[in-house]
Short mmCIF file of C-alpha atoms in Angstrom, two decimals:
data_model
loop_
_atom_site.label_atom_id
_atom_site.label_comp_id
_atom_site.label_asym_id
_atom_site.label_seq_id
_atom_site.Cartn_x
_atom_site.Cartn_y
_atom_site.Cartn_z
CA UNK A 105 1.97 -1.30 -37.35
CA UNK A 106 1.14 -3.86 -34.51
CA UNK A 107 2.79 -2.93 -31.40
CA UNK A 108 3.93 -6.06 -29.66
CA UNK A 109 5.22 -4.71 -26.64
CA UNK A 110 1.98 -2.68 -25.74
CA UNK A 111 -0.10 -5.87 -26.61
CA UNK A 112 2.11 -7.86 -24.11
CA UNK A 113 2.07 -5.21 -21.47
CA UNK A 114 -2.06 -5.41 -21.70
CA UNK A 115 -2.07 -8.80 -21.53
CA UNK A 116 0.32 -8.92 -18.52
CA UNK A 117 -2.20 -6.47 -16.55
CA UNK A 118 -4.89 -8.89 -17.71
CA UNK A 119 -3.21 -11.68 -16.07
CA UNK A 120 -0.35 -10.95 -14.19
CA UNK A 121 0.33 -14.50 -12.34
CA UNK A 122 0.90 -15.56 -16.23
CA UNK A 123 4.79 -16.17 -16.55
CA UNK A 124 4.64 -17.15 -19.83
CA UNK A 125 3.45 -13.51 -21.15
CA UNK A 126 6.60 -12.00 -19.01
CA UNK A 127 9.15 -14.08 -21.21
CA UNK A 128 7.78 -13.79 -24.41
CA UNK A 129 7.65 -9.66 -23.17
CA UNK A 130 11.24 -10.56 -22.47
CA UNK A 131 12.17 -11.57 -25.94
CA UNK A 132 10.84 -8.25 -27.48
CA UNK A 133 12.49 -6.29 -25.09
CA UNK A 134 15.86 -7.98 -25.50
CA UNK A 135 15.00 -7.84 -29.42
CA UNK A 136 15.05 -4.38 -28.93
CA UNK A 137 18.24 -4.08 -26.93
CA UNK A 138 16.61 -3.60 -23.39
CA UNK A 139 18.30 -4.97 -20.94
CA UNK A 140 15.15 -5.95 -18.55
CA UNK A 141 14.38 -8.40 -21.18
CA UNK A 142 17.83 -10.59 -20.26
CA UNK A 143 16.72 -10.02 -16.40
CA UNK A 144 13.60 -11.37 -16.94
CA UNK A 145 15.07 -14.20 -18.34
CA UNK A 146 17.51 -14.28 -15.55
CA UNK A 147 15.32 -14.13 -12.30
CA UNK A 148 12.79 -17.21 -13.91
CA UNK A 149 15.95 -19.09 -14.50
CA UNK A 150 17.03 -18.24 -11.07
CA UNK A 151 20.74 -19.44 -12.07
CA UNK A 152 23.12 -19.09 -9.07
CA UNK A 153 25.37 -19.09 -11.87
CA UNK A 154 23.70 -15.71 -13.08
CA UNK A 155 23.76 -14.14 -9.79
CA UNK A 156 26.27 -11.29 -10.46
CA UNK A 157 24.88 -10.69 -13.71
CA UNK A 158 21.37 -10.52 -12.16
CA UNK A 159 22.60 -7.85 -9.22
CA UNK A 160 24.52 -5.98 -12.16
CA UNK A 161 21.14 -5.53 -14.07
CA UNK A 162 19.62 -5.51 -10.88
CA UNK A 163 21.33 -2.34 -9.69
CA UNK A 164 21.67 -0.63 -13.04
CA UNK A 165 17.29 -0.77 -12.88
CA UNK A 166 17.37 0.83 -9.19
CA UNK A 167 19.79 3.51 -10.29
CA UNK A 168 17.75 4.50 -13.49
CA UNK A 169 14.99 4.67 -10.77
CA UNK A 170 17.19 6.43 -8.71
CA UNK A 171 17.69 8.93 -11.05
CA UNK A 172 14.06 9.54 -11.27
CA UNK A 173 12.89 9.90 -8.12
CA UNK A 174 16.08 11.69 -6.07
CA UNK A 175 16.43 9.91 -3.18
CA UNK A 176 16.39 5.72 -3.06
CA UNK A 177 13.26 3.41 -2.84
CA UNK A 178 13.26 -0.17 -1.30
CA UNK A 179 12.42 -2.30 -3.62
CA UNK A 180 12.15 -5.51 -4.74
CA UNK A 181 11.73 -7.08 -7.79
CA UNK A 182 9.57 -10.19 -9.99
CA UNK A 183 10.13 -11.25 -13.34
CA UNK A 184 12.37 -8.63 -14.39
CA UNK A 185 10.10 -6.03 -13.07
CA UNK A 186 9.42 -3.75 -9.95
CA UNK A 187 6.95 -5.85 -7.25
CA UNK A 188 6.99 -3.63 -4.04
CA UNK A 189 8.24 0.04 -3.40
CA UNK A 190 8.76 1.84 0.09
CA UNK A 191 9.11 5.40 -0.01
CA UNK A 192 9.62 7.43 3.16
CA UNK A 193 8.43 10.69 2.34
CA UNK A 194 8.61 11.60 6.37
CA UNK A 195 12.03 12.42 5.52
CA UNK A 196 12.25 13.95 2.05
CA UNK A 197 8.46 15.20 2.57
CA UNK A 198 8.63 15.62 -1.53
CA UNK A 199 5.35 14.51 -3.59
CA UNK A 200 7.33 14.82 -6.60
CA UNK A 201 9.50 11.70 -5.86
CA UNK A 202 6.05 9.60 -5.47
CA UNK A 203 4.93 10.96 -9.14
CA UNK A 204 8.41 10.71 -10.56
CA UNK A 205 8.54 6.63 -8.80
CA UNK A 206 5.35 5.82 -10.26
CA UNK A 207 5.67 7.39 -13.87
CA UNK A 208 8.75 5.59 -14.48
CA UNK A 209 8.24 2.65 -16.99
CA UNK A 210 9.87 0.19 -14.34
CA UNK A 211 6.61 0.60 -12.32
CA UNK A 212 4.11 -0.23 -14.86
CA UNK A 213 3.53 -3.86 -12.95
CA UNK A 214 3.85 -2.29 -9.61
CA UNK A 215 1.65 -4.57 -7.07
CA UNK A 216 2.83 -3.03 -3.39
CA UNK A 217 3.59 0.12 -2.32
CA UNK A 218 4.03 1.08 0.69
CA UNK A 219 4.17 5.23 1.50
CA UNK A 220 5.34 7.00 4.66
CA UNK A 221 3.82 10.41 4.60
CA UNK A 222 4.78 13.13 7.38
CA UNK A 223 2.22 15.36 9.01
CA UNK A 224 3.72 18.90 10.60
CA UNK A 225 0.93 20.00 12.53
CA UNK A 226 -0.10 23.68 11.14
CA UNK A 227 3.01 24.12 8.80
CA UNK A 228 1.72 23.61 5.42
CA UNK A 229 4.43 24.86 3.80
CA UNK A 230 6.67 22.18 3.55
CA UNK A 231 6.89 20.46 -0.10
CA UNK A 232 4.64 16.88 0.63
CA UNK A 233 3.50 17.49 4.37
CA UNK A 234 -0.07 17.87 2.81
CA UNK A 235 -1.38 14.55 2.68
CA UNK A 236 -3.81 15.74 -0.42
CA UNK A 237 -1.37 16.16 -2.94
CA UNK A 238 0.35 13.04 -1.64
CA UNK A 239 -3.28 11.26 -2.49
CA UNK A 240 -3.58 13.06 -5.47
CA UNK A 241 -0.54 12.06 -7.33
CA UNK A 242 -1.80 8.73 -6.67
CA UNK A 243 -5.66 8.92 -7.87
CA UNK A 244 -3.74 10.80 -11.32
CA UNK A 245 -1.77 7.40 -11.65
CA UNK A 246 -4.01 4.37 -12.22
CA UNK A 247 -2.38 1.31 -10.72
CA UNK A 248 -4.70 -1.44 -11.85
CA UNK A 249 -1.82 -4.35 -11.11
CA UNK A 250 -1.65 -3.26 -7.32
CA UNK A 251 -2.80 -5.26 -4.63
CA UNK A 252 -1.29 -4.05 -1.41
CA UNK A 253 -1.13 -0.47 -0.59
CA UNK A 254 -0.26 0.86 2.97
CA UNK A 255 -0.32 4.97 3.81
CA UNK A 256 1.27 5.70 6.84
CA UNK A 257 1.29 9.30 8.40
CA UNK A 258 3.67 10.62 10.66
CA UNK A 259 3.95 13.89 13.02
CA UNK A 260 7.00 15.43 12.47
CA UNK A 261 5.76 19.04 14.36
CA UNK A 262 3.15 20.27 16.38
CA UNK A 263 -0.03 22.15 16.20
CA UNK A 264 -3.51 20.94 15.93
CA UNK A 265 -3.66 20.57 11.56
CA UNK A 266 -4.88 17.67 10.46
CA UNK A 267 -5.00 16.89 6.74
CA UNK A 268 -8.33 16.96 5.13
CA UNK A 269 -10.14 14.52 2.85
CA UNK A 270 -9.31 14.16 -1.25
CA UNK A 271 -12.81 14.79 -2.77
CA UNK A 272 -15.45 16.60 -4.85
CA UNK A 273 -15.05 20.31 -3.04
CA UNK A 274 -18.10 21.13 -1.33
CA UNK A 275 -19.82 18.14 -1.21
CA UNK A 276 -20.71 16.94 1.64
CA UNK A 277 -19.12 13.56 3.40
CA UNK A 278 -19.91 10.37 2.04
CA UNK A 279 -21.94 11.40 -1.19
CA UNK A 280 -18.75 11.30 -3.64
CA UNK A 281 -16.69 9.00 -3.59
CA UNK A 282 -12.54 9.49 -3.22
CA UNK A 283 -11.02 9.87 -6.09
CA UNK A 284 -8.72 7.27 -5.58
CA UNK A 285 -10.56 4.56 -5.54
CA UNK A 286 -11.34 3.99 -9.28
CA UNK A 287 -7.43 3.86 -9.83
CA UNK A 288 -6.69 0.73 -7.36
CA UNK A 289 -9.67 -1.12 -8.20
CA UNK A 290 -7.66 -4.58 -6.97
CA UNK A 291 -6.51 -3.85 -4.35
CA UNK A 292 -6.44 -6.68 -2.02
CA UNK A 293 -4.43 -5.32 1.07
CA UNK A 294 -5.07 -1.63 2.49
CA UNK A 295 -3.19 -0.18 5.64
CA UNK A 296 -4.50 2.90 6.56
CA UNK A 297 -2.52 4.91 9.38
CA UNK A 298 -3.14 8.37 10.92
CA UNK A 299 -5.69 11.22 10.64
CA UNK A 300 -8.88 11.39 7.91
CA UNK A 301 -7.70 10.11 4.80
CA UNK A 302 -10.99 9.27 3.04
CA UNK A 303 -14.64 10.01 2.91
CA UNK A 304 -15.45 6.29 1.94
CA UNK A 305 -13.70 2.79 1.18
CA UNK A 306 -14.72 1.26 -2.05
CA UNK A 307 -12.64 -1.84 -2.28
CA UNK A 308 -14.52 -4.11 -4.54
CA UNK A 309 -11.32 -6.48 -4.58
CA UNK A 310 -10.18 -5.71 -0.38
CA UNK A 311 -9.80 -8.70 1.91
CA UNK A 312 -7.85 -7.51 4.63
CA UNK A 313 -7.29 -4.01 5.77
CA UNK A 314 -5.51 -2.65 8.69
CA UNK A 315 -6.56 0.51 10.21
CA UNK A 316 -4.85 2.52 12.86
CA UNK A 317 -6.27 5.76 13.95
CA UNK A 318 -8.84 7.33 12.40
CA UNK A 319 -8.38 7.28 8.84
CA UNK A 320 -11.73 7.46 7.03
CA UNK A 321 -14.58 9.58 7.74
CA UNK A 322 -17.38 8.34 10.34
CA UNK A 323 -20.34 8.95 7.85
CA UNK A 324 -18.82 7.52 4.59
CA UNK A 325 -20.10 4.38 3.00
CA UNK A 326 -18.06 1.04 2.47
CA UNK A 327 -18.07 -1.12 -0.37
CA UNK A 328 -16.03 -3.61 0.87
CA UNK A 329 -18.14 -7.17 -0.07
CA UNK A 330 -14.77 -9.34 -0.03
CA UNK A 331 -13.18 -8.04 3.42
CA UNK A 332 -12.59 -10.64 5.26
CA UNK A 333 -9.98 -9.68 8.06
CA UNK A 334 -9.66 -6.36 9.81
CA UNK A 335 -6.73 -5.27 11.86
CA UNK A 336 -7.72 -2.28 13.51
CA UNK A 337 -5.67 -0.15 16.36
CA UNK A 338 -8.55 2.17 18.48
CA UNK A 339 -10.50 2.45 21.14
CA UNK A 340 -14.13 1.01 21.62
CA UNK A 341 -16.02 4.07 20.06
CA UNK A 342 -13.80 3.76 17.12
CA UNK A 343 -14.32 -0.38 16.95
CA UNK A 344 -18.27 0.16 17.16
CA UNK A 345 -18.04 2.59 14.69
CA UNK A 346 -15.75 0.51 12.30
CA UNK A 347 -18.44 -2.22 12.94
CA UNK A 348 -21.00 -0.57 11.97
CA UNK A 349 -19.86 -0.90 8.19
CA UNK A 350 -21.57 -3.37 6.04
CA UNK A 351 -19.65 -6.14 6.57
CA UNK A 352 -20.76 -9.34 4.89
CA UNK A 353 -17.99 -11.52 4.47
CA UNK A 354 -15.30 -10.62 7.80
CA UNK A 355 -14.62 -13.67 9.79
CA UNK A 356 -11.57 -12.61 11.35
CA UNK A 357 -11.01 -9.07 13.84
CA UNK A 358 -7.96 -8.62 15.42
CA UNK A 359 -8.35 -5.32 18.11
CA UNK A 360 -5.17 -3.72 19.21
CA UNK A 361 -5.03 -0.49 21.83
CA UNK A 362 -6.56 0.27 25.57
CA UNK A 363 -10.48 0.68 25.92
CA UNK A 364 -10.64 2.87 29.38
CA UNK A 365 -14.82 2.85 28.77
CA UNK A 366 -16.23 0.58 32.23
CA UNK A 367 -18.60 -1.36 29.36
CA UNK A 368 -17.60 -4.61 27.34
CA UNK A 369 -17.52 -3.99 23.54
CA UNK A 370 -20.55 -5.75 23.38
CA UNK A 371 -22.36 -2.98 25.14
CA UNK A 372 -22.72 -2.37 21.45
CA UNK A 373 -24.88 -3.98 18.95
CA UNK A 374 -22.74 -3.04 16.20
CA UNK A 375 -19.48 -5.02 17.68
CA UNK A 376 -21.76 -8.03 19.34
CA UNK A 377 -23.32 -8.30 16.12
CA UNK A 378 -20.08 -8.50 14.17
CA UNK A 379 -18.48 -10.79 16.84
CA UNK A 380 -21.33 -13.29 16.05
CA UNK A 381 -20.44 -14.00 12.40
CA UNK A 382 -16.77 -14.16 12.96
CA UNK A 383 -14.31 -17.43 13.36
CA UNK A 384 -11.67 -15.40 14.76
CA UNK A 385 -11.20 -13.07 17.33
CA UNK A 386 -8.01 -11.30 18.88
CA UNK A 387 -9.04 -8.76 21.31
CA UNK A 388 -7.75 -6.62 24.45
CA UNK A 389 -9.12 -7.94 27.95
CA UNK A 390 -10.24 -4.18 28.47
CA UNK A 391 -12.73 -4.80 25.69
CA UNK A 392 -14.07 -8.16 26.70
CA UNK A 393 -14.42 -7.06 30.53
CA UNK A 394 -14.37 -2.88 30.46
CA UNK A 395 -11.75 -1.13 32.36
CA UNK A 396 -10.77 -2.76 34.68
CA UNK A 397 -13.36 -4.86 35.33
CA UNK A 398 -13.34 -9.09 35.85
CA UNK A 399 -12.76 -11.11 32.80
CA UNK A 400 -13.63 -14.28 34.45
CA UNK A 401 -17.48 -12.84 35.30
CA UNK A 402 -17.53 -11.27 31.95
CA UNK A 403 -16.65 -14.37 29.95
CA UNK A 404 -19.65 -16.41 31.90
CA UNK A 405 -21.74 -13.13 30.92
CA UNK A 406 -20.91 -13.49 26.95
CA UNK A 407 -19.98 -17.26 26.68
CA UNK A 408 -22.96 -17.33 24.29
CA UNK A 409 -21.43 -14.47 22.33
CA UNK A 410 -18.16 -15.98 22.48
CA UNK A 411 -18.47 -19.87 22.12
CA UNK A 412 -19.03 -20.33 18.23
CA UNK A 413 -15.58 -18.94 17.48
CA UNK A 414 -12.58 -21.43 16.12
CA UNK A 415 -9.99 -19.10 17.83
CA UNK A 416 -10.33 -16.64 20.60
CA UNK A 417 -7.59 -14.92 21.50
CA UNK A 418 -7.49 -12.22 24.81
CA UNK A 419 -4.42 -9.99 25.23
CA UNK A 420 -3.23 -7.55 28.07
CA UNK A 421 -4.23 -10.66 30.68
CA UNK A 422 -2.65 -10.54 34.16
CA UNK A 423 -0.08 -13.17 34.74
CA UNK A 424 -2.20 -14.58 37.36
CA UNK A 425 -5.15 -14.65 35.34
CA UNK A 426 -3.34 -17.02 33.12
CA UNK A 427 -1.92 -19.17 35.20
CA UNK A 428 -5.32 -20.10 36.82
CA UNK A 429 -6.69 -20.24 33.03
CA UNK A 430 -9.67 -18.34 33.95
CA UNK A 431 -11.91 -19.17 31.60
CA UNK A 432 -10.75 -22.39 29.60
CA UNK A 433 -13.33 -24.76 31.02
CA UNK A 434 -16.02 -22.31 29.69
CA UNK A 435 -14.28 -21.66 26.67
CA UNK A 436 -11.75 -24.45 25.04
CA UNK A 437 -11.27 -22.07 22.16
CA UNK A 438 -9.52 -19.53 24.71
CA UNK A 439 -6.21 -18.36 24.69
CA UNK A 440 -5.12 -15.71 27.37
CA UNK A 441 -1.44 -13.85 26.26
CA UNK A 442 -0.01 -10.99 28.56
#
């Protein structure tokens, strides 16, 4: 017997910008008396007519999840269908609500999710404060529909633990890829916040990724063709080493933090080389002139480095510095913010 719902679902993952396959979906489900068929129906109508009956179906779908998971989840919904999830497992710090969100049959066309995980120093006892198992009920889970996925870490205790890397045991960094990878193969979006998360980033599908801390291992490779824009919160060590990824296709870097090194970033061939391929650049004034240093002289040092960008953008700029526009006759593509 031909199972139409399981031939829809398929085709939905195959293309899931494809309305059409969500309402005929729709009619079997209603066929078969489920009631996310009728709010399919009802959020591509988008009736203000329907609008209690939407939030009735609307809420009865959250507290199903509810159910499931224990404690609530932001979320919003598409077609009938779960698009984004938050979970704040800083406060519940329970793994189990993460596999019991993502196992429910509302999630099947999840594309965001967004997880807050909480770090407690050298108390591993507490149910989800390892950030392994966290990472591990999501490489058991493929999510082939998502395209934005943010982990977030957050101390909640003291002591010097810091959670280790989801791989192959004993092999050493970089030669094995995480194991989550394969499951989010495209994934567009990645924010990555806190301690070492992974040995490598193999993101065949990632375009913009947002990194603060130190999240993935110094040695691992990238595979990471389609990046285009990185967002990344550290300090000039931590830049250089981010730019020395393969990185073919970035055009835009946006730096965020304090560099208290005396040198400019590009001190570094890995950053100057980077800098030269990009169209736009948002950076510190600490890592265009070093601490404390002159960011007039040191744009007239790396106009050359500098002048081929479509937007340059230096932050952290004295008031003064701004008001005498240092450096907009050299550069017209300059824009100094405090």
């Amino acid at each position: 017997m031909i199972d139409e719902r399981a031939i829809l679902e398929s085709a939905i993952e195959q293309e899931p910008d494809r309305i059409d396959n969500y309402l005929v979906l729709a009619d079997v489900l209603t066929a078969a008396g489920d009631p996310r068929g009728e709010l399919t129906v009802i959020m591509h109508r988008d009736d203000p007519v329907l609008a209690d009956r939407r939030r009735e179906l609307m809420d009865a779908d959250r507290g199903s999840i509810f159910r499931e998971t224990g404690d609530p989840v932001e979320m919003t919904w598409r077609l009938g269908w779960p698009q984004a999830a938050t979970l704040d497992l800083s406060v519940a710090r329970h793994r189990l609500q993460l596999a019991a969100l993502l196992d429910h049959p509302a999630s099947r066309f999840l594309a965001e999710l967004h997880v807050t995980i909480a770090t407690t120093g050298d108390d591993d006892t507490l149910p989800g404060s390892n950030l392994d198992e966290v990472l591990e009920v999501l490489a058991r889970r493929p999510r082939p529909l998502l395209r934005s996925l943010s982990i977030v870490q957050r101390e909640i205790g003291g002591g010097s633990h810091a959670p280790g890397w989801l791989t192959v045991p004993d092999v050493e960094c970089g030669h094995e890829p995480d194991a989550l990878w394969p499951c989010i193969p495209k994934v567009e979006r990645l924010r990555a916040s806190g301690g070492p998360m992974f040995h490598a980033l193999i993101g065949p599908a990632l375009r913009t990724l947002v990194v603060e801390g130190a999240p993935f291992c110094d040695h691992g490779d990238w595979e990471a063709p389609q990046l285009a824009s990185l967002d990344a919160r550290c300090d000039l060590h931590e830049l250089a080493t981010l730019c020395g990824r393969e990185l073919p296709a970035l055009r835009d870097l946006t730096v965020r933090g304090v560099s208290f090194d005396p040198d400019s970033m590009f001190a570094y061939a890995e950053i100057g080389a980077v800098v030269r391929a990009l169209d736009r650049l948002r950076v510190p004034v600490s890592f265009i002139a070093g601490h404390g240093g002159d960011l007039e002289a040191a744009i007239e040092r790396h106009v050359d480095d500098l002048e081929h960008l479509a937007t340059l953008v230096i932050t952290g700029v004295e008031p003064a510095s701004i008001h005498g526009a240092v450096g907009v006759d050299t550069l017209p593509n300059l824009t100094l913010l405090p």
